[in-house]
Amino acid sequence: MSFSLQIIPKYYFGEAVVNQHLVEELKHHQVKTVLLAYGGGSIKRNGLYDEIVKACKQAKVKLVEHSGIEPNPRDVGIYQAALTCRKYKVDLIIAAGGGSVIDAAKVIGIVATNPQYKDAWSYVMDSTKVTKPSIPLFSIITLAATGSESNAGSVITNAKSHYKMPTGTPSATPLVCFEDPKYTMTLSWWQTACGIFDIFSHLLEQYYDSKLFNWTKEYLLANMRVCLDCGKALKKNNQDYEARSNLLWTSSWALNGLGSFHGSFGDWMTHKLEHAVSGLWDVEHGAGLALLTPYYLKYMVKHNKLFLQRSLEIGKAIFGVKTINEFFKSLDNFINLLGLPKKFTDFKQINKVTNDDIKWLNNHFNKAIKGKAEMAKAVLDSVKR
């Protein structure tokens, strides 16, 4: 067995790390013009925006802004931001917010330096035409969820077709990541719960792999336990700083390569199915994963011995149970604790699910993944409406 692993980005973790280290990193990278990318404005309410502006002034860096990035980022706004980068000769992007902001910033950075792409969606559908590296990227993460701050991947939604697809280029990996748990303290329980299951799903899906060895198993299982423990703690007290700190760190390390560095990849079918759901209805990604995961695993346990074996291992190590039925009951209890959806119409965005909707979801999934149509149909048909 052989493998290689390079951990990017450089992490600053803890209270006041933005105030303490952003200026020195801007100077170190000899930055002249920054594009500050953010979402709906929460960074202005929690004080992060002011810290970034202050740092840019101290480092004598010109600041250009792109706001309004959606929770499921759309290609149209991303392309406009890329054009802004070209216009102002931006040499660094600071993505401040949750995973969607960072996802968008990665694509902005690539499309800005590769004018052969006449829109952002062209890059999403074919990243092989990239000839120049991305504009360098710093991330300041304010939500423990996607782990986007720790890898090159993005998931983008087409504004017209509602198709939601992953993409990625290595040079788009953030160079520096700032993680201050205090910026997660203002999150609602719903946002927190969605993030917890998103992290848990990343770990879970990496665990369903035939190539795992013991170190990787223990690494994934330990981080799953952190998700479970933090979920319980934050359910009791949503302002538990210790729990939020552990959750934020786990989020980054759940998807930075350590869970799959030995050559495995894991099983990401639940994510692919969820991309269809959140593409159509714009639901929260973590909540969509919580909805689909039990249905998908129940299907796979019946059709794949590896899934049965791995589920029993997780049941014993995480939930302290011995049978597959107890595993699924424990998983349901975890989702219930988080207060996440158990059927489609539990989402506020979904009033009714028609047969045409299910057909659309199947078509979306089948365009993303070939040869899994029977599984997708079975899972989507089984989800309660």
C-alpha positions as a LaTeX table, in Angstrom:
\begin{tabular}{lrrr}
\hline
Residue & $x$ (\AA) & $y$ (\AA) & $z$ (\AA) \\
\hline
Met1 & 0.00 & 0.00 & 0.00 \\
Ser2 & 1.30 & 3.47 & $-0.88$ \\
Phe3 & $-0.22$ & 6.94 & $-0.95$ \\
Ser4 & 0.57 & 10.64 & $-0.72$ \\
Leu5 & $-1.15$ & 13.41 & 1.18 \\
Gln6 & $-0.68$ & 17.16 & 1.24 \\
Ile7 & $-2.74$ & 19.12 & 3.76 \\
Ile8 & $-3.88$ & 22.51 & 2.50 \\
Pro9 & $-4.79$ & 25.13 & 3.76 \\
Lys10 & $-2.81$ & 26.68 & 6.58 \\
Tyr11 & $-5.20$ & 26.90 & 9.53 \\
Tyr12 & $-5.61$ & 29.59 & 12.16 \\
Phe13 & $-8.04$ & 28.34 & 14.79 \\
Gly14 & $-9.37$ & 30.07 & 17.88 \\
Glu15 & $-10.69$ & 33.34 & 19.22 \\
Ala16 & $-9.61$ & 36.55 & 17.41 \\
Val17 & $-7.48$ & 34.76 & 14.78 \\
Val18 & $-8.76$ & 37.07 & 12.02 \\
Asn19 & $-7.73$ & 40.16 & 13.94 \\
Gln20 & $-4.40$ & 38.61 & 14.87 \\
His21 & $-3.28$ & 37.07 & 11.59 \\
Leu22 & $-5.13$ & 38.38 & 8.52 \\
Val23 & $-2.92$ & 41.45 & 8.10 \\
Glu24 & 0.29 & 39.41 & 8.24 \\
Glu25 & $-1.06$ & 36.92 & 5.67 \\
Leu26 & $-2.12$ & 39.72 & 3.32 \\
Lys27 & 1.38 & 41.20 & 3.52 \\
His28 & 3.06 & 37.80 & 3.22 \\
His29 & 1.21 & 37.09 & $-0.02$ \\
Gln30 & 1.88 & 40.65 & $-1.26$ \\
Val31 & $-1.79$ & 41.23 & $-1.95$ \\
Lys32 & $-2.83$ & 44.43 & $-3.73$ \\
Thr33 & $-6.56$ & 43.95 & $-4.43$ \\
Val34 & $-9.01$ & 41.69 & $-2.59$ \\
Leu35 & $-12.45$ & 40.52 & $-3.64$ \\
Leu36 & $-14.48$ & 39.97 & $-0.48$ \\
Ala37 & $-17.16$ & 37.36 & $-1.25$ \\
Tyr38 & $-20.00$ & 36.83 & 1.20 \\
Gly39 & $-23.68$ & 35.94 & 1.44 \\
Gly40 & $-26.71$ & 37.66 & 2.88 \\
Gly41 & $-24.92$ & 39.95 & 5.30 \\
Ser42 & $-24.49$ & 37.93 & 8.50 \\
Ile43 & $-20.81$ & 38.91 & 8.53 \\
Lys44 & $-21.90$ & 42.52 & 9.00 \\
Arg45 & $-24.11$ & 41.62 & 11.94 \\
Asn46 & $-21.51$ & 39.51 & 13.75 \\
Gly47 & $-18.61$ & 41.94 & 13.31 \\
Leu48 & $-16.51$ & 39.90 & 10.89 \\
Tyr49 & $-17.00$ & 42.35 & 8.02 \\
Asp50 & $-15.53$ & 45.20 & 10.06 \\
Glu51 & $-12.52$ & 43.08 & 11.01 \\
Ile52 & $-11.80$ & 42.27 & 7.36 \\
Val53 & $-12.15$ & 45.90 & 6.26 \\
Lys54 & $-9.85$ & 46.99 & 9.08 \\
Ala55 & $-7.23$ & 44.39 & 8.14 \\
Cys56 & $-7.29$ & 45.42 & 4.48 \\
Lys57 & $-6.77$ & 49.07 & 5.44 \\
Gln58 & $-3.87$ & 48.18 & 7.72 \\
Ala59 & $-2.28$ & 46.08 & 4.95 \\
Lys60 & $-2.96$ & 48.87 & 2.41 \\
Val61 & $-5.01$ & 46.51 & 0.26 \\
Lys62 & $-7.79$ & 47.68 & $-2.05$ \\
Leu63 & $-11.12$ & 46.01 & $-1.23$ \\
Val64 & $-13.80$ & 45.08 & $-3.77$ \\
Glu65 & $-17.01$ & 43.37 & $-2.64$ \\
His66 & $-19.34$ & 40.71 & $-4.04$ \\
Ser67 & $-22.30$ & 39.97 & $-1.77$ \\
Gly68 & $-25.52$ & 38.01 & $-2.01$ \\
Ile69 & $-24.10$ & 34.53 & $-2.62$ \\
Glu70 & $-26.96$ & 32.06 & $-2.16$ \\
Pro71 & $-27.01$ & 29.03 & 0.19 \\
Asn72 & $-27.01$ & 26.85 & $-2.94$ \\
Pro73 & $-24.79$ & 29.15 & $-5.07$ \\
Arg74 & $-25.94$ & 29.91 & $-8.61$ \\
Asp75 & $-23.79$ & 30.08 & $-11.70$ \\
Val76 & $-25.01$ & 33.51 & $-12.88$ \\
Gly77 & $-23.84$ & 35.50 & $-9.86$ \\
Ile78 & $-20.58$ & 33.57 & $-9.81$ \\
Tyr79 & $-19.78$ & 34.62 & $-13.36$ \\
Gln80 & $-20.53$ & 38.27 & $-12.58$ \\
Ala81 & $-18.08$ & 38.07 & $-9.68$ \\
Ala82 & $-15.45$ & 36.55 & $-11.98$ \\
Leu83 & $-15.87$ & 39.49 & $-14.36$ \\
Thr84 & $-15.44$ & 41.83 & $-11.40$ \\
Cys85 & $-12.17$ & 40.09 & $-10.56$ \\
Arg86 & $-10.91$ & 40.62 & $-14.10$ \\
Lys87 & $-11.99$ & 44.28 & $-14.13$ \\
Tyr88 & $-10.24$ & 45.20 & $-10.89$ \\
Lys89 & $-7.26$ & 42.85 & $-11.32$ \\
Val90 & $-8.06$ & 41.03 & $-8.09$ \\
Asp91 & $-5.12$ & 39.00 & $-6.79$ \\
Leu92 & $-6.81$ & 37.44 & $-3.74$ \\
Ile93 & $-10.35$ & 36.34 & $-2.89$ \\
Ile94 & $-11.49$ & 36.27 & 0.73 \\
Ala95 & $-14.53$ & 34.04 & 1.13 \\
Ala96 & $-16.26$ & 34.91 & 4.40 \\
Gly97 & $-19.25$ & 32.82 & 5.42 \\
Gly98 & $-20.46$ & 29.25 & 5.13 \\
Gly99 & $-19.53$ & 26.52 & 2.70 \\
Ser100 & $-21.66$ & 27.88 & $-0.12$ \\
Val101 & $-19.71$ & 31.15 & $-0.10$ \\
Ile102 & $-16.44$ & 29.23 & $-0.26$ \\
Asp103 & $-17.77$ & 26.94 & $-3.00$ \\
Ala104 & $-18.73$ & 29.99 & $-5.05$ \\
Ala105 & $-15.39$ & 31.70 & $-4.42$ \\
Lys106 & $-13.46$ & 28.71 & $-5.76$ \\
Val107 & $-15.33$ & 28.84 & $-9.05$ \\
Ile108 & $-15.03$ & 32.63 & $-9.19$ \\
Gly109 & $-11.26$ & 32.28 & $-8.88$ \\
Ile110 & $-10.97$ & 29.72 & $-11.68$ \\
Val111 & $-13.33$ & 31.39 & $-14.15$ \\
Ala112 & $-11.68$ & 34.77 & $-13.55$ \\
Thr113 & $-8.27$ & 33.47 & $-14.68$ \\
Asn114 & $-9.59$ & 31.29 & $-17.51$ \\
Pro115 & $-11.47$ & 33.54 & $-19.96$ \\
Gln116 & $-12.06$ & 30.61 & $-22.31$ \\
Tyr117 & $-15.06$ & 29.94 & $-20.06$ \\
Lys118 & $-17.82$ & 32.28 & $-21.20$ \\
Asp119 & $-19.95$ & 31.45 & $-18.17$ \\
Ala120 & $-19.52$ & 29.64 & $-14.87$ \\
Trp121 & $-21.61$ & 26.64 & $-15.82$ \\
Ser122 & $-19.26$ & 25.74 & $-18.67$ \\
Tyr123 & $-16.52$ & 25.27 & $-16.10$ \\
Val124 & $-18.77$ & 23.24 & $-13.79$ \\
Met125 & $-19.57$ & 20.84 & $-16.63$ \\
Asp126 & $-15.99$ & 20.58 & $-17.92$ \\
Ser127 & $-13.05$ & 21.52 & $-15.72$ \\
Thr128 & $-10.53$ & 19.90 & $-18.09$ \\
Lys129 & $-10.21$ & 23.12 & $-20.09$ \\
Val130 & $-8.58$ & 24.97 & $-17.19$ \\
Thr131 & $-5.14$ & 26.23 & $-18.24$ \\
Lys132 & $-4.31$ & 28.78 & $-15.52$ \\
Pro133 & $-4.45$ & 28.44 & $-11.74$ \\
Ser134 & $-7.15$ & 30.08 & $-9.67$ \\
Ile135 & $-6.83$ & 33.46 & $-8.05$ \\
Pro136 & $-5.50$ & 32.61 & $-4.57$ \\
Leu137 & $-8.18$ & 32.17 & $-1.93$ \\
Phe138 & $-8.45$ & 32.72 & 1.83 \\
Ser139 & $-11.49$ & 31.41 & 3.69 \\
Ile140 & $-13.04$ & 32.64 & 6.92 \\
Ile141 & $-15.55$ & 29.99 & 7.85 \\
Thr142 & $-18.60$ & 30.90 & 9.95 \\
Leu143 & $-20.57$ & 27.64 & 9.80 \\
Ala144 & $-19.50$ & 24.12 & 10.73 \\
Ala145 & $-20.90$ & 22.03 & 7.89 \\
Thr146 & $-19.52$ & 21.45 & 4.41 \\
Gly147 & $-15.76$ & 21.43 & 5.04 \\
Ser148 & $-15.34$ & 23.39 & 1.81 \\
Glu149 & $-12.57$ & 25.42 & 3.44 \\
Ser150 & $-10.36$ & 22.31 & 3.36 \\
Asn151 & $-10.54$ & 21.07 & $-0.22$ \\
Ala152 & $-10.82$ & 22.01 & $-3.90$ \\
Gly153 & $-14.42$ & 20.95 & $-4.46$ \\
Ser154 & $-17.50$ & 23.05 & $-5.13$ \\
Val155 & $-21.15$ & 22.28 & $-5.76$ \\
Ile156 & $-22.95$ & 24.79 & $-7.98$ \\
Thr157 & $-26.58$ & 25.16 & $-9.10$ \\
Asn158 & $-27.64$ & 26.21 & $-12.60$ \\
Ala159 & $-30.09$ & 29.09 & $-12.16$ \\
Lys160 & $-32.16$ & 28.12 & $-15.21$ \\
Ser161 & $-32.23$ & 24.32 & $-15.18$ \\
His162 & $-31.91$ & 23.87 & $-11.37$ \\
Tyr163 & $-29.29$ & 21.21 & $-11.99$ \\
Lys164 & $-26.77$ & 21.04 & $-9.14$ \\
Met165 & $-23.37$ & 19.59 & $-9.93$ \\
Pro166 & $-19.95$ & 19.21 & $-8.27$ \\
Thr167 & $-16.69$ & 20.44 & $-9.75$ \\
Gly168 & $-13.17$ & 21.16 & $-8.61$ \\
Thr169 & $-9.65$ & 22.15 & $-9.55$ \\
Pro170 & $-6.68$ & 21.70 & $-7.14$ \\
Ser171 & $-5.48$ & 25.30 & $-7.39$ \\
Ala172 & $-8.84$ & 26.48 & $-6.02$ \\
Thr173 & $-8.11$ & 24.99 & $-2.58$ \\
Pro174 & $-7.94$ & 27.83 & $-0.02$ \\
Leu175 & $-4.38$ & 28.69 & 0.96 \\
Val176 & $-5.28$ & 29.99 & 4.41 \\
Cys177 & $-8.30$ & 29.28 & 6.58 \\
Phe178 & $-9.38$ & 31.31 & 9.60 \\
Glu179 & $-11.68$ & 29.55 & 12.08 \\
Asp180 & $-13.05$ & 31.50 & 15.05 \\
Pro181 & $-15.82$ & 29.59 & 16.87 \\
Lys182 & $-17.37$ & 32.84 & 18.10 \\
Tyr183 & $-18.70$ & 33.49 & 14.59 \\
Thr184 & $-20.80$ & 30.33 & 14.82 \\
Met185 & $-22.44$ & 31.39 & 18.09 \\
Thr186 & $-25.22$ & 33.38 & 16.38 \\
Leu187 & $-26.41$ & 30.44 & 14.28 \\
Ser188 & $-29.93$ & 29.16 & 14.84 \\
Trp189 & $-30.50$ & 25.60 & 16.00 \\
Trp190 & $-31.77$ & 24.71 & 12.52 \\
Gln191 & $-28.57$ & 25.95 & 10.85 \\
Thr192 & $-26.50$ & 24.19 & 13.49 \\
Ala193 & $-28.40$ & 20.91 & 13.12 \\
Cys194 & $-28.11$ & 20.95 & 9.32 \\
Gly195 & $-24.37$ & 21.50 & 9.67 \\
Ile196 & $-23.97$ & 18.67 & 12.17 \\
Phe197 & $-25.57$ & 16.14 & 9.85 \\
Asp198 & $-23.62$ & 17.44 & 6.87 \\
Ile199 & $-20.37$ & 16.73 & 8.75 \\
Phe200 & $-21.67$ & 13.37 & 9.94 \\
Ser201 & $-22.63$ & 12.43 & 6.39 \\
His202 & $-19.12$ & 13.22 & 5.08 \\
Leu203 & $-17.63$ & 10.88 & 7.64 \\
Leu204 & $-20.30$ & 8.24 & 7.15 \\
Glu205 & $-19.98$ & 8.11 & 3.38 \\
Gln206 & $-16.20$ & 7.77 & 3.57 \\
Tyr207 & $-16.64$ & 4.85 & 5.94 \\
Tyr208 & $-18.56$ & 2.78 & 3.36 \\
Asp209 & $-15.47$ & 1.76 & 1.43 \\
Ser210 & $-13.85$ & $-1.62$ & 0.91 \\
Lys211 & $-10.28$ & $-0.27$ & 1.18 \\
Leu212 & $-10.43$ & 1.11 & 4.71 \\
Phe213 & $-7.68$ & 0.13 & 7.11 \\
Asn214 & $-7.87$ & 0.35 & 10.88 \\
Trp215 & $-6.33$ & 3.82 & 11.33 \\
Thr216 & $-8.83$ & 5.34 & 8.90 \\
Lys217 & $-11.72$ & 3.50 & 10.52 \\
Glu218 & $-10.82$ & 4.82 & 13.95 \\
Tyr219 & $-10.31$ & 8.34 & 12.60 \\
Leu220 & $-13.74$ & 8.41 & 10.97 \\
Leu221 & $-15.50$ & 6.78 & 13.91 \\
Ala222 & $-13.92$ & 9.17 & 16.41 \\
Asn223 & $-15.10$ & 12.18 & 14.44 \\
Met224 & $-18.59$ & 10.68 & 14.11 \\
Arg225 & $-18.70$ & 10.44 & 17.89 \\
Val226 & $-17.75$ & 14.12 & 18.13 \\
Cys227 & $-20.73$ & 14.97 & 15.90 \\
Leu228 & $-23.05$ & 12.93 & 18.08 \\
Asp229 & $-21.70$ & 14.40 & 21.32 \\
Cys230 & $-21.78$ & 17.98 & 20.02 \\
Gly231 & $-25.31$ & 17.48 & 18.75 \\
Lys232 & $-26.43$ & 16.44 & 22.22 \\
Ala233 & $-24.55$ & 19.28 & 23.91 \\
Leu234 & $-25.80$ & 21.99 & 21.56 \\
Lys235 & $-29.36$ & 20.71 & 21.76 \\
Lys236 & $-29.16$ & 21.46 & 25.49 \\
Asn237 & $-27.30$ & 24.75 & 25.05 \\
Asn238 & $-26.94$ & 26.27 & 21.58 \\
Gln239 & $-24.33$ & 28.67 & 23.02 \\
Asp240 & $-21.96$ & 25.93 & 24.22 \\
Tyr241 & $-18.62$ & 27.37 & 23.06 \\
Glu242 & $-16.67$ & 24.17 & 23.66 \\
Ala243 & $-19.09$ & 22.12 & 21.59 \\
Arg244 & $-19.07$ & 24.70 & 18.80 \\
Ser245 & $-15.27$ & 24.72 & 18.78 \\
Asn246 & $-15.07$ & 20.94 & 18.49 \\
Leu247 & $-17.72$ & 20.88 & 15.78 \\
Leu248 & $-16.01$ & 23.57 & 13.71 \\
Trp249 & $-12.67$ & 21.75 & 13.81 \\
Thr250 & $-14.32$ & 18.43 & 12.98 \\
Ser251 & $-16.04$ & 20.03 & 10.00 \\
Ser252 & $-12.72$ & 20.96 & 8.41 \\
Trp253 & $-11.02$ & 17.64 & 9.11 \\
Ala254 & $-13.93$ & 15.52 & 7.97 \\
Leu255 & $-13.30$ & 16.38 & 4.34 \\
Asn256 & $-9.66$ & 17.39 & 3.91 \\
Gly257 & $-8.40$ & 14.04 & 2.59 \\
Leu258 & $-7.45$ & 12.27 & 5.82 \\
Gly259 & $-10.52$ & 10.04 & 5.63 \\
Ser260 & $-9.60$ & 8.80 & 2.17 \\
Phe261 & $-5.86$ & 9.39 & 1.77 \\
His262 & $-5.01$ & 5.69 & 1.55 \\
Gly263 & $-6.59$ & 5.29 & $-1.87$ \\
Ser264 & $-10.23$ & 4.78 & $-0.97$ \\
Phe265 & $-12.95$ & 7.14 & $-2.06$ \\
Gly266 & $-16.03$ & 6.16 & $-0.14$ \\
Asp267 & $-19.63$ & 6.12 & $-1.25$ \\
Trp268 & $-21.14$ & 9.47 & $-2.19$ \\
Met269 & $-24.47$ & 8.39 & $-3.63$ \\
Thr270 & $-26.49$ & 10.08 & $-0.89$ \\
His271 & $-24.79$ & 13.36 & $-1.75$ \\
Lys272 & $-25.58$ & 12.87 & $-5.43$ \\
Leu273 & $-29.21$ & 12.15 & $-4.64$ \\
Glu274 & $-29.38$ & 15.19 & $-2.37$ \\
His275 & $-27.97$ & 17.47 & $-5.04$ \\
Ala276 & $-31.05$ & 16.69 & $-7.09$ \\
Val277 & $-33.37$ & 17.45 & $-4.17$ \\
Ser278 & $-31.77$ & 20.77 & $-3.21$ \\
Gly279 & $-31.40$ & 21.68 & $-6.87$ \\
Leu280 & $-35.13$ & 21.34 & $-7.41$ \\
Trp281 & $-36.43$ & 22.79 & $-4.15$ \\
Asp282 & $-33.47$ & 24.80 & $-2.78$ \\
Val283 & $-33.59$ & 23.00 & 0.57 \\
Glu284 & $-30.75$ & 23.03 & 3.08 \\
His285 & $-28.08$ & 20.50 & 2.09 \\
Gly286 & $-27.55$ & 18.95 & 5.53 \\
Ala287 & $-31.28$ & 18.55 & 6.04 \\
Gly288 & $-31.60$ & 16.88 & 2.64 \\
Leu289 & $-28.85$ & 14.45 & 3.59 \\
Ala290 & $-30.64$ & 13.64 & 6.85 \\
Leu291 & $-33.82$ & 12.89 & 4.91 \\
Leu292 & $-32.21$ & 10.60 & 2.33 \\
Thr293 & $-29.50$ & 8.79 & 4.32 \\
Pro294 & $-31.71$ & 6.24 & 6.15 \\
Tyr295 & $-33.63$ & 5.36 & 2.98 \\
Tyr296 & $-30.44$ & 4.94 & 0.97 \\
Leu297 & $-28.68$ & 2.84 & 3.62 \\
Lys298 & $-31.71$ & 0.57 & 4.07 \\
Tyr299 & $-31.67$ & $-0.11$ & 0.33 \\
Met300 & $-27.92$ & $-0.74$ & 0.25 \\
Val301 & $-27.88$ & $-3.00$ & 3.31 \\
Lys302 & $-30.29$ & $-5.31$ & 1.47 \\
His303 & $-28.20$ & $-5.35$ & $-1.71$ \\
Asn304 & $-24.57$ & $-5.07$ & $-0.56$ \\
Lys305 & $-22.85$ & $-7.11$ & 2.17 \\
Leu306 & $-20.20$ & $-4.41$ & 2.67 \\
Phe307 & $-22.90$ & $-1.93$ & 3.68 \\
Leu308 & $-24.32$ & $-4.40$ & 6.17 \\
Gln309 & $-20.86$ & $-5.00$ & 7.66 \\
Arg310 & $-19.98$ & $-1.29$ & 7.86 \\
Ser311 & $-23.38$ & $-0.39$ & 9.34 \\
Leu312 & $-22.95$ & $-2.97$ & 12.08 \\
Glu313 & $-19.47$ & $-1.60$ & 12.83 \\
Ile314 & $-20.83$ & 1.94 & 13.10 \\
Gly315 & $-23.73$ & 0.74 & 15.21 \\
Lys316 & $-21.39$ & $-0.86$ & 17.72 \\
Ala317 & $-18.75$ & 1.89 & 17.79 \\
Ile318 & $-20.98$ & 4.98 & 17.69 \\
Phe319 & $-24.35$ & 3.99 & 19.08 \\
Gly320 & $-23.42$ & 0.99 & 21.23 \\
Val321 & $-25.87$ & $-1.39$ & 19.51 \\
Lys322 & $-25.43$ & $-4.83$ & 17.94 \\
Thr323 & $-28.13$ & $-5.41$ & 15.29 \\
Ile324 & $-28.92$ & $-3.70$ & 12.02 \\
Asn325 & $-32.42$ & $-2.79$ & 13.22 \\
Glu326 & $-30.91$ & $-1.14$ & 16.30 \\
Phe327 & $-28.48$ & 0.74 & 14.05 \\
Phe328 & $-31.31$ & 2.23 & 12.01 \\
Lys329 & $-33.30$ & 3.05 & 15.12 \\
Ser330 & $-30.27$ & 4.84 & 16.58 \\
Leu331 & $-29.70$ & 6.75 & 13.35 \\
Asp332 & $-33.35$ & 7.83 & 13.34 \\
Asn333 & $-33.04$ & 8.91 & 16.97 \\
Phe334 & $-30.03$ & 11.05 & 16.06 \\
Ile335 & $-31.95$ & 12.71 & 13.23 \\
Asn336 & $-34.92$ & 13.23 & 15.56 \\
Leu337 & $-32.62$ & 14.82 & 18.15 \\
Leu338 & $-31.45$ & 17.27 & 15.50 \\
Gly339 & $-35.04$ & 17.95 & 14.44 \\
Leu340 & $-34.33$ & 17.30 & 10.77 \\
Pro341 & $-36.86$ & 16.15 & 8.12 \\
Lys342 & $-38.17$ & 12.59 & 7.86 \\
Lys343 & $-40.27$ & 13.16 & 4.73 \\
Phe344 & $-40.25$ & 15.55 & 1.77 \\
Thr345 & $-43.06$ & 17.75 & 3.01 \\
Asp346 & $-41.29$ & 18.35 & 6.33 \\
Phe347 & $-39.37$ & 21.03 & 4.44 \\
Lys348 & $-40.97$ & 24.47 & 4.43 \\
Gln349 & $-39.98$ & 24.76 & 0.74 \\
Ile350 & $-42.01$ & 21.68 & $-0.27$ \\
Asn351 & $-45.80$ & 21.75 & $-0.10$ \\
Lys352 & $-46.48$ & 18.78 & $-2.37$ \\
Val353 & $-44.46$ & 16.16 & $-4.23$ \\
Thr354 & $-45.81$ & 14.98 & $-7.56$ \\
Asn355 & $-44.84$ & 12.02 & $-9.73$ \\
Asp356 & $-43.34$ & 14.54 & $-12.16$ \\
Asp357 & $-41.11$ & 15.83 & $-9.36$ \\
Ile358 & $-39.84$ & 12.31 & $-8.67$ \\
Lys359 & $-39.22$ & 11.83 & $-12.38$ \\
Trp360 & $-37.22$ & 15.06 & $-12.49$ \\
Leu361 & $-35.14$ & 13.98 & $-9.51$ \\
Asn362 & $-34.38$ & 10.66 & $-11.17$ \\
Asn363 & $-33.40$ & 12.36 & $-14.42$ \\
His364 & $-31.09$ & 14.75 & $-12.59$ \\
Phe365 & $-29.38$ & 11.94 & $-10.70$ \\
Asn366 & $-29.02$ & 9.77 & $-13.79$ \\
Lys367 & $-27.27$ & 12.59 & $-15.64$ \\
Ala368 & $-24.81$ & 12.92 & $-12.77$ \\
Ile369 & $-24.24$ & 9.21 & $-12.16$ \\
Lys370 & $-24.49$ & 6.51 & $-14.81$ \\
Gly371 & $-25.57$ & 2.96 & $-14.07$ \\
Lys372 & $-27.40$ & 3.63 & $-10.79$ \\
Ala373 & $-30.91$ & 4.28 & $-12.11$ \\
Glu374 & $-32.52$ & 1.29 & $-10.37$ \\
Met375 & $-31.10$ & 2.30 & $-7.00$ \\
Ala376 & $-32.07$ & 5.94 & $-7.37$ \\
Lys377 & $-35.63$ & 5.09 & $-8.36$ \\
Ala378 & $-36.03$ & 2.67 & $-5.48$ \\
Val379 & $-34.69$ & 5.14 & $-2.92$ \\
Leu380 & $-36.64$ & 8.17 & $-4.16$ \\
Asp381 & $-39.84$ & 6.15 & $-4.44$ \\
Ser382 & $-39.43$ & 5.00 & $-0.84$ \\
Val383 & $-39.01$ & 8.45 & 0.67 \\
Lys384 & $-42.21$ & 9.54 & 2.37 \\
Arg385 & $-43.90$ & 12.46 & 0.69 \\
\hline
\end{tabular}
